[in-house]
Short mmCIF file of C-alpha atoms in Angstrom, two decimals:
data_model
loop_
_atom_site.label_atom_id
_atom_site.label_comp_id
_atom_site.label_asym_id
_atom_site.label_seq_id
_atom_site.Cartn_x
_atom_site.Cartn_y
_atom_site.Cartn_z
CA UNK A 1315 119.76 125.33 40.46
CA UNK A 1316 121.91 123.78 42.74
CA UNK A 1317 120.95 125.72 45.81
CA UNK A 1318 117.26 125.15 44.93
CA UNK A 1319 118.09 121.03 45.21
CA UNK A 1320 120.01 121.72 48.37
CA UNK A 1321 117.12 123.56 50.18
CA UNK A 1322 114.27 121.26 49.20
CA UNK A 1323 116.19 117.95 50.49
CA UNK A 1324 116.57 120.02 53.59
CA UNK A 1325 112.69 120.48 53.86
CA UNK A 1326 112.70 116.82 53.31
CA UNK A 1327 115.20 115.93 56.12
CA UNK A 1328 113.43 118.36 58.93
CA UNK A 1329 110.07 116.64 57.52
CA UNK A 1330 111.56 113.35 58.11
CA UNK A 1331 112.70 114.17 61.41
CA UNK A 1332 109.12 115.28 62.36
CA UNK A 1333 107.78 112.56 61.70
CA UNK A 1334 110.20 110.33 63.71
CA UNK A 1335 109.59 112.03 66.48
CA UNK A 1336 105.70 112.14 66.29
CA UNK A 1337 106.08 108.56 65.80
CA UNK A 1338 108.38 107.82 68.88
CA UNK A 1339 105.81 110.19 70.77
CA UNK A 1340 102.45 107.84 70.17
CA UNK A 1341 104.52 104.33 71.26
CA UNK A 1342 104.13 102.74 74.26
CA UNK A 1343 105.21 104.91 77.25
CA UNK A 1344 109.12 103.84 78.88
CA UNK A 1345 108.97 102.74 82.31
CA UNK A 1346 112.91 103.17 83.34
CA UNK A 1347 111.68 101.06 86.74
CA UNK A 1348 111.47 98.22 84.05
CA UNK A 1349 115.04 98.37 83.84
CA UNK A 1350 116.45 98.07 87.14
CA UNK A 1351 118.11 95.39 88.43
CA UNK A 1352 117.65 95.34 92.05
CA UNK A 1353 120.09 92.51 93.22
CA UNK A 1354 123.69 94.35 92.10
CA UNK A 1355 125.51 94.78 94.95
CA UNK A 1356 123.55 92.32 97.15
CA UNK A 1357 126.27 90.12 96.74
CA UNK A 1358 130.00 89.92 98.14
CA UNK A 1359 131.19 93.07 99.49
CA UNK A 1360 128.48 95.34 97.98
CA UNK A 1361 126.50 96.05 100.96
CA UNK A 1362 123.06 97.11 99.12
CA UNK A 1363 119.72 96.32 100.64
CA UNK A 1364 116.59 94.88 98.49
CA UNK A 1365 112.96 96.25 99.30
CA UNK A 1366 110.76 99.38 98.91
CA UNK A 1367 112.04 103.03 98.88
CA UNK A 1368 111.65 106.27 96.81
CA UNK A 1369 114.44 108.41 96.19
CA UNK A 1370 115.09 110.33 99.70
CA UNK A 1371 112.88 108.84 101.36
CA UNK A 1372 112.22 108.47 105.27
CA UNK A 1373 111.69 104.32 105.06
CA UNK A 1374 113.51 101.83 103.65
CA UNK A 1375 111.30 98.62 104.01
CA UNK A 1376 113.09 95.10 103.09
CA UNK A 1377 113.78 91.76 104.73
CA UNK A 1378 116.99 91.63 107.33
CA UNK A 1379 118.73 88.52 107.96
CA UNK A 1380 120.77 87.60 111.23
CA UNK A 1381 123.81 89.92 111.10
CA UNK A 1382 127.01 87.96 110.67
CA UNK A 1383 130.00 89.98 109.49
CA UNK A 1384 130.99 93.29 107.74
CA UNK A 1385 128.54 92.21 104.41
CA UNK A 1386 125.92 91.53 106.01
CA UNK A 1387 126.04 95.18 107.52
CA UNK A 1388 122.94 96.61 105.25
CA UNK A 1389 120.94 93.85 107.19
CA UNK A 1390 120.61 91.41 103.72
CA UNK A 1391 123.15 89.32 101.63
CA UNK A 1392 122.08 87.84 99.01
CA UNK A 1393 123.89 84.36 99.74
CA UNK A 1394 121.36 84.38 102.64
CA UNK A 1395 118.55 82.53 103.11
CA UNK A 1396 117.22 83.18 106.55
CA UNK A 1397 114.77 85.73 107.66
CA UNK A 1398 113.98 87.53 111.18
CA UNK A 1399 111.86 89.82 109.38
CA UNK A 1400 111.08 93.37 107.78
CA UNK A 1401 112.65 96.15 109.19
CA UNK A 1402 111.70 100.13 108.13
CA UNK A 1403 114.73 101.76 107.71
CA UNK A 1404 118.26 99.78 105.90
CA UNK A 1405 121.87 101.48 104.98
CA UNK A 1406 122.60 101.00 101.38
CA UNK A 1407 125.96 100.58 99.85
CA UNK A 1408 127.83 102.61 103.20
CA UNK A 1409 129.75 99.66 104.69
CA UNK A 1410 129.28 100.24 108.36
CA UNK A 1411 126.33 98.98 110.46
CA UNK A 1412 123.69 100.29 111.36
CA UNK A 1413 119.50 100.96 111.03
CA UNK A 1414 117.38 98.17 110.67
CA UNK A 1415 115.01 99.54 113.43
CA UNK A 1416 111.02 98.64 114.02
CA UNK A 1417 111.59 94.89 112.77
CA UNK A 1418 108.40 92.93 112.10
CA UNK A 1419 107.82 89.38 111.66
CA UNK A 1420 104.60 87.66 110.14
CA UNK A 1421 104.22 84.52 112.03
CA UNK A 1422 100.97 82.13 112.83
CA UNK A 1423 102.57 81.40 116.21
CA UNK A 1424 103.83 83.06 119.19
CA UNK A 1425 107.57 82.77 119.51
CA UNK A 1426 110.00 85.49 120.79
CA UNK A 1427 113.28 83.66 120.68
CA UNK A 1428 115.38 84.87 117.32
CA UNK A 1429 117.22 81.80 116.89
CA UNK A 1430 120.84 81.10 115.18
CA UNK A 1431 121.90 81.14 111.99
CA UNK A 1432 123.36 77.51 112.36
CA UNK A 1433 119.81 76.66 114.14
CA UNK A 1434 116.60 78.84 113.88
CA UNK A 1435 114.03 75.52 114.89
CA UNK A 1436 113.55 76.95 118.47
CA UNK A 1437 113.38 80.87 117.32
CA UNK A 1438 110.75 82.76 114.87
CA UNK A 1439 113.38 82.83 111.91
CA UNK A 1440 112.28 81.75 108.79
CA UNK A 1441 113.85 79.61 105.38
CA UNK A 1442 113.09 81.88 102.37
CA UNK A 1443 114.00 81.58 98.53
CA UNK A 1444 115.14 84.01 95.90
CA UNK A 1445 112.47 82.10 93.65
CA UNK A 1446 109.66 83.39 94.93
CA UNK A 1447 111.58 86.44 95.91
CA UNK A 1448 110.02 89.76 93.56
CA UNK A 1449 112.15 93.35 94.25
CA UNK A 1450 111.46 95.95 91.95
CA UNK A 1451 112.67 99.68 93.14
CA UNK A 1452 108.34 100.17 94.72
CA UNK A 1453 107.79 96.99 95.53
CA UNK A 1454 109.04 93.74 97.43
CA UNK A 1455 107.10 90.10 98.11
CA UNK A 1456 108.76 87.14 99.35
CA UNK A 1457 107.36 83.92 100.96
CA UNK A 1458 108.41 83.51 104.34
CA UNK A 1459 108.10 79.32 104.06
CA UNK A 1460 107.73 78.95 107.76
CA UNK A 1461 104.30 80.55 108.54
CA UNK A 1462 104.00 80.22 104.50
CA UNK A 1463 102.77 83.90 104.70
CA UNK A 1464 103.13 85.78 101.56
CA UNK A 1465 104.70 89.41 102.59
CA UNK A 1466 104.17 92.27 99.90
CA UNK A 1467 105.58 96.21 101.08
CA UNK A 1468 105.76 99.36 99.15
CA UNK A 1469 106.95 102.70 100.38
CA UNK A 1470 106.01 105.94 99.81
CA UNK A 1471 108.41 109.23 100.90
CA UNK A 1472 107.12 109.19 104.95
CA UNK A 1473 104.89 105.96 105.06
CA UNK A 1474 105.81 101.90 104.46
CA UNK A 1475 103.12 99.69 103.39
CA UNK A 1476 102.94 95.91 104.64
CA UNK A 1477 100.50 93.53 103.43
CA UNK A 1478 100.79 89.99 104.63
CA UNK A 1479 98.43 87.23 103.43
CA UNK A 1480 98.18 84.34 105.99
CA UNK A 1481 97.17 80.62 104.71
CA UNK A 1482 93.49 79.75 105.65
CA UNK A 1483 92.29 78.44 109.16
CA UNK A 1484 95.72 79.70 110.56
CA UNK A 1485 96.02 83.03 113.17
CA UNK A 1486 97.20 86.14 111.96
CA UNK A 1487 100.17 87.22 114.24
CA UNK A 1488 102.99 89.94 113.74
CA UNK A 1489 105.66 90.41 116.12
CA UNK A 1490 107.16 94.26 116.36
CA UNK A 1491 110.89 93.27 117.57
CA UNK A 1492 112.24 96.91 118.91
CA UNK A 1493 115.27 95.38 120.66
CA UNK A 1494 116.82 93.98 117.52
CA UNK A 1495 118.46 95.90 114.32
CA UNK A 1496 121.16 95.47 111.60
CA UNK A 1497 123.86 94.97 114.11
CA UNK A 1498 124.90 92.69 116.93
CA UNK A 1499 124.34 96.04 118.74
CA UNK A 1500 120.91 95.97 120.31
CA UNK A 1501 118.53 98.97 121.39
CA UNK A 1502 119.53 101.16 124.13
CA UNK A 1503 115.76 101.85 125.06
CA UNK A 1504 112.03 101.22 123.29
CA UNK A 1505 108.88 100.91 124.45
CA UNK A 1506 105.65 100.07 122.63
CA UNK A 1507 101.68 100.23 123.55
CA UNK A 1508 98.31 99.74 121.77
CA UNK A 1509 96.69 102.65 121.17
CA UNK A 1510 93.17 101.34 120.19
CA UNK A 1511 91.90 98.38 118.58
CA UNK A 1512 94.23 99.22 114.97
CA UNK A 1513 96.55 101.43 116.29
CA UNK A 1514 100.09 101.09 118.27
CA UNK A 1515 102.91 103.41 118.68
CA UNK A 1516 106.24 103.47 120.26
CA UNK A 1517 110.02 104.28 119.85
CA UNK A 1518 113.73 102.94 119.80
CA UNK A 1519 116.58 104.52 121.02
CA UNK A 1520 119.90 102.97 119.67
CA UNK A 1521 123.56 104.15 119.54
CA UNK A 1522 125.44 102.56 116.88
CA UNK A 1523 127.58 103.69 113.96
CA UNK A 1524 125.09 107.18 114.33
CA UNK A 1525 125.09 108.03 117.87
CA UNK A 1526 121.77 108.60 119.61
CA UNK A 1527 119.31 107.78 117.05
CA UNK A 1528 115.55 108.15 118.61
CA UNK A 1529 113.14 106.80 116.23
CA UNK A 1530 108.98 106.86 116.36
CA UNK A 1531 106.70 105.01 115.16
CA UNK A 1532 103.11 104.36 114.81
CA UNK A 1533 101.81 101.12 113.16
CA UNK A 1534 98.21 101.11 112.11
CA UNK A 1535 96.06 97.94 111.21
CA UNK A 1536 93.10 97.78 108.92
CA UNK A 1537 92.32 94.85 110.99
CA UNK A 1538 91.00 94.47 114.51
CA UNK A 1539 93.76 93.70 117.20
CA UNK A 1540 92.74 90.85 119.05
CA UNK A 1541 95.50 90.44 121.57
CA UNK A 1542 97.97 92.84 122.19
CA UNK A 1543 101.21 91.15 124.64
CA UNK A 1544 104.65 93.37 125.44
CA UNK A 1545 107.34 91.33 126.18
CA UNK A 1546 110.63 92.28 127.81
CA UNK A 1547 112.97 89.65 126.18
CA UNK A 1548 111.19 86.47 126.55
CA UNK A 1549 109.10 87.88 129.58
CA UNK A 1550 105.80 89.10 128.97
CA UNK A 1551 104.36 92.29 130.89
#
């Protein structure tokens, strides 16, 4: 009698279970991305970069900020609020310097001059705030207040995605900064050309905490390049 009891509450608890987990099945799909807080480590000596990656990925796309001293070494702090643009590849979390390479700014003027931390009115550094800052693990937006050009990115494992949307009656200009990466050290050799009316490629050659680092690139537009100018510093060619 007993055992007969004991076996049919059994049945009960394995049909009980079933059912929990047929029910837990038909909810509303988890998205774990929900959960992650992009901003940890940003701060004091954490060294983390915000933007766009995938896990392994070849690009690394974020903002980078004008390098100061060892935290600022992922090229963004979060106690920052100055911008010199989007660079494609960042360290995260290693605590030397280094990457930061093929930077590009958004601007609705020309201006080649970086500018100083303590003074970026004659450079093409921008203001920008964490409130209209959005960094999820696939995707990062900010507004650079300057040019008040919204910047969106998302990455993919070979390929970074920029999307810049330019306020109305203003020109649509990007500078591609070679010389310039996460470091006070600057590029030991680049070049750049336009390919055809969307396309340009070029490189950058650095040494820095990795020795000899050759990187290529090839930036294509889905909208006609007007004007196409090289400079060497402040020089054009």
């Amino acid at each position: 009698m007993n055992s007969s009891i004991e076996n049919h509450t059994m049945k009960r608890s394995i049909l009980f279970i079933f059912a929990c987990i047929l029910a837990l099945s038909c909810g509303k799909q988890v998205s774990y991305i929900d959960f992650v807080d992009t901003s940890i480590g940003t701060g004091g000596h954490g060294h983390v970069f915000v933007g766009a990656s995938v896990p392994f990925g070849m690009v690394q796309l974020g903002p980078t900020s004008i390098p100061q001293d060892w935290d600022w070494c992922s090229g963004y702090h979060y106690s920052d609020s100055i911008l010199i643009g989007f660079s494609q590849t960042h360290l995260n979390g290693t605590g030397c310097t280094d990457l930061g390479d093929i930077l590009i700014m958004p601007m609705n003027e020309i201006r080649t001059e970086t500018g100083k931390q303590s003074d970026i009115s004659f450079g093409y550094a921008s203001k920008y705030s964490h409130k209209t800052e959005i960094a999820r693990p696939e995707y990062y937006s900010l507004l650079v207040e300057r040019y008040n050009i919204k910047a969106e990115m998302t990455a993919t494992d070979r390929v970074g995605f920029h999307r810049y949307t330019y306020p109305a009656g203003k020109p649509a200009s990007i500078l591609v900064n070679l010389h310039d990466g996460n470091s006070y050290a600057k590029a030991q050799m680049c070049y750049v050309r336009k390919v055809d009316d969307y396309t340009i490629e070029g490189y950058r050659y650095s040494h820095d905490w990795s020795p000899n680092r050759k990187v290529y690139f090839v930036l294509k537009a889905d909208q006609k390049i007007e004007d196409f100018t090289a400079y060497d510093g402040n020089v054009a060619k």
